PDB file of C-alpha atoms in Angstrom:
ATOM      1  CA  UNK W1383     117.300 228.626 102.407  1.00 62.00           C
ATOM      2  CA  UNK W1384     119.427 232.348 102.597  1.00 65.00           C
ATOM      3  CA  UNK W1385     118.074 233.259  99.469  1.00 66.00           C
ATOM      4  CA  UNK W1386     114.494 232.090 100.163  1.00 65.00           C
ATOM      5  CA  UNK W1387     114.915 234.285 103.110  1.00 65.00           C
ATOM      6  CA  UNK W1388     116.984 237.553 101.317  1.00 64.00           C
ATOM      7  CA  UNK W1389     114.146 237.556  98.725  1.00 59.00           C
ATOM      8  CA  UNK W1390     110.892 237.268 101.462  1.00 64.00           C
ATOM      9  CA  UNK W1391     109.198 240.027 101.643  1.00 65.00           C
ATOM     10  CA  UNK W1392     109.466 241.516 104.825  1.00 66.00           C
ATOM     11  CA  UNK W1393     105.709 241.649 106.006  1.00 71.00           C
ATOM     12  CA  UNK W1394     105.197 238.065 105.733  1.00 77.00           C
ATOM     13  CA  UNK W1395     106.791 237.541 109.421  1.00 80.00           C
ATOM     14  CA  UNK W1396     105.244 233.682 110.019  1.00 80.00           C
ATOM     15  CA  UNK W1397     107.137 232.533 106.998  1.00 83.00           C
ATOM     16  CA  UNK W1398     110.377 234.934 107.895  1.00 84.00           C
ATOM     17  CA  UNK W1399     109.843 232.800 111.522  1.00 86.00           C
ATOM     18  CA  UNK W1400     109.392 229.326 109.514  1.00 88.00           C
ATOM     19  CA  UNK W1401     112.629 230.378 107.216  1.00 89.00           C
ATOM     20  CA  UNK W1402     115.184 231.554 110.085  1.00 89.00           C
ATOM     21  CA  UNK W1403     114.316 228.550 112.051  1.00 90.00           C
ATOM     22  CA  UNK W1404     114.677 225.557 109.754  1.00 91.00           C
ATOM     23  CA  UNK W1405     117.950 227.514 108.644  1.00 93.00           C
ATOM     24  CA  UNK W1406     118.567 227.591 112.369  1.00 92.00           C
ATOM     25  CA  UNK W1407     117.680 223.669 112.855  1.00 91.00           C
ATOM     26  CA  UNK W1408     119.928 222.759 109.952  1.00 92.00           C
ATOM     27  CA  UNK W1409     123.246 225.076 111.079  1.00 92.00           C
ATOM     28  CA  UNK W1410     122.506 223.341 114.606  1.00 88.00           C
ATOM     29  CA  UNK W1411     122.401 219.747 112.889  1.00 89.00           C
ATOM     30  CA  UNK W1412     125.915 220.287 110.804  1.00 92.00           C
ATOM     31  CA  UNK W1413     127.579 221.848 113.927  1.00 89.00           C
ATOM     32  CA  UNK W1414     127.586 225.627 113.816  1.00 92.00           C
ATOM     33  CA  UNK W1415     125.859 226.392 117.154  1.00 89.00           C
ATOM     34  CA  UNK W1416     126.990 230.240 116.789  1.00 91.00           C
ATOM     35  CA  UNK W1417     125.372 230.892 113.310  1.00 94.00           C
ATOM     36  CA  UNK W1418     122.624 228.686 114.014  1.00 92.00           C
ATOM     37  CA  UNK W1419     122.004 230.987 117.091  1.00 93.00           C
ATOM     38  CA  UNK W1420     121.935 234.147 114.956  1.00 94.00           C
ATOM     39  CA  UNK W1421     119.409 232.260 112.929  1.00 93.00           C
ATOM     40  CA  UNK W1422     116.912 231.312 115.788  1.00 92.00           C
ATOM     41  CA  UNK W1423     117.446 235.020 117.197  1.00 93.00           C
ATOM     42  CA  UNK W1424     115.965 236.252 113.590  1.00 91.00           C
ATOM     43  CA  UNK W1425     113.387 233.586 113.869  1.00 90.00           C
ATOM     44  CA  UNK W1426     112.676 234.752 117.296  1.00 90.00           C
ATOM     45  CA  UNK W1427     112.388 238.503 116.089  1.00 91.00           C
ATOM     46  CA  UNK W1428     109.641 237.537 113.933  1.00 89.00           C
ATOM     47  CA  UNK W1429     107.828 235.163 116.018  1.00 86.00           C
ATOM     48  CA  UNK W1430     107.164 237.469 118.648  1.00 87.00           C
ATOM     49  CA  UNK W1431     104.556 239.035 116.474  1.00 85.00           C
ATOM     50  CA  UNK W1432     102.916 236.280 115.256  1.00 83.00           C
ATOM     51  CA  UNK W1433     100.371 233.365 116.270  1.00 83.00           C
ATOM     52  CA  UNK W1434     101.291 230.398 114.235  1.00 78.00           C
ATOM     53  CA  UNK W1435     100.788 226.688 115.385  1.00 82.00           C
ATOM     54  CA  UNK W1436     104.226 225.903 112.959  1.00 78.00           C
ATOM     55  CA  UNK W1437     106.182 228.880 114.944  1.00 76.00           C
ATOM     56  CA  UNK W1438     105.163 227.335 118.434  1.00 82.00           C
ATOM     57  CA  UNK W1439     106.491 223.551 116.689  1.00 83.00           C
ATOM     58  CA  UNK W1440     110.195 225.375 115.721  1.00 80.00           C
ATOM     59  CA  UNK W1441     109.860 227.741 119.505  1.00 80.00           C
ATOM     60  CA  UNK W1442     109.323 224.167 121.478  1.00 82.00           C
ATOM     61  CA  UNK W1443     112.436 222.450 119.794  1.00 79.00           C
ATOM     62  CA  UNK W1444     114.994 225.683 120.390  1.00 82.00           C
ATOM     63  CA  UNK W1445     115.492 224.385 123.872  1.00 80.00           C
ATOM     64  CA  UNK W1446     116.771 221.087 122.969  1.00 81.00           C
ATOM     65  CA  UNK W1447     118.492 222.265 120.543  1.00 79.00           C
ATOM     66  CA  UNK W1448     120.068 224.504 122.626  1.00 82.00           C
ATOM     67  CA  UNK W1449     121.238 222.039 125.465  1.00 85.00           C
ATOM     68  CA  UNK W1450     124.300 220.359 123.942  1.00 85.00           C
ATOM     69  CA  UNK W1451     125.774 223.947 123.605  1.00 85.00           C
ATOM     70  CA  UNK W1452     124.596 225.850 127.201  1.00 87.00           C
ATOM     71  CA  UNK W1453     128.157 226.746 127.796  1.00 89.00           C
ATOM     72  CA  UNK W1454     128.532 228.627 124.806  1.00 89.00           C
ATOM     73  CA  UNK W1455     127.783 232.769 124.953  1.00 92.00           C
ATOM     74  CA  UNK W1456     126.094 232.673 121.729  1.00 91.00           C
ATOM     75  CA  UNK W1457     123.725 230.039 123.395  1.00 90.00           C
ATOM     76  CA  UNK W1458     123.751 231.600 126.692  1.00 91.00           C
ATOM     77  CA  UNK W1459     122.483 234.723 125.014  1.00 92.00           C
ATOM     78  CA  UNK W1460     120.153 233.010 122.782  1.00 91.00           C
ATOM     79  CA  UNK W1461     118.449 231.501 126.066  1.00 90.00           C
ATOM     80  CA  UNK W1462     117.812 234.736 127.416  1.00 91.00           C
ATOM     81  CA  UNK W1463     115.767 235.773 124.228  1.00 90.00           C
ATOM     82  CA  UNK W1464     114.320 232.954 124.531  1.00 87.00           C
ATOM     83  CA  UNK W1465     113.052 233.910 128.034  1.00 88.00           C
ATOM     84  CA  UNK W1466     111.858 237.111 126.500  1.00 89.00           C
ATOM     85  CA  UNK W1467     109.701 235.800 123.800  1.00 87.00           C
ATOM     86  CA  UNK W1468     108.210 233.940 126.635  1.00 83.00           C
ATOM     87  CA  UNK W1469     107.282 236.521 128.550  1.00 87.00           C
ATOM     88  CA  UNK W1470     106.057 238.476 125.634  1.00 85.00           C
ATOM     89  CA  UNK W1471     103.833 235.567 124.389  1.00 78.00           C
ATOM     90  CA  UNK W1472     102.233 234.532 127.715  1.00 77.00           C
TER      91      UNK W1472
END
């Protein structure tokens, strides 16, 4: 998945958003809530700028994957990006 991602080109954003989110999903799923946070930022970054019915799917399952780790600064920061993109998007 890191090297699908190192060798994406860096206009294609959706699939950048797709990439940095399954990454994110899978970090979250083997227990590494802090680099699975850096992952959803990235994945964040680039969904911001795009419209994509498979970004809103990964955007709608940060939260719970989120909750099992709220106490955590890497989560607590996380959150309020996640507020941001919000905002941006509505």
């Amino acid at each position: 998945m890191k090297q699908s991602i190192r060798v994406r080109p860096a206009r294609e954003r959706q699939g950048s958003a797709h990439a940095y989110a399954v990454l994110a999903q899978r970090r979250f799923r083997y227990g590494h809530p802090e680099a699975s946070c850096e992952s959803w930022r990235r994945s964040l970054d680039e969904y911001e700028h795009v419209s994509s019915v498979r970004g809103d799917d990964h955007f709608a399952g940060v939260r719970t994957d989120l909750a099992p780790y709220a106490r955590t600064r890497a989560t607590r920061e996380l959150a309020g990006r996640v507020r941001e993109v919000v905002a941006a998007k509505s």
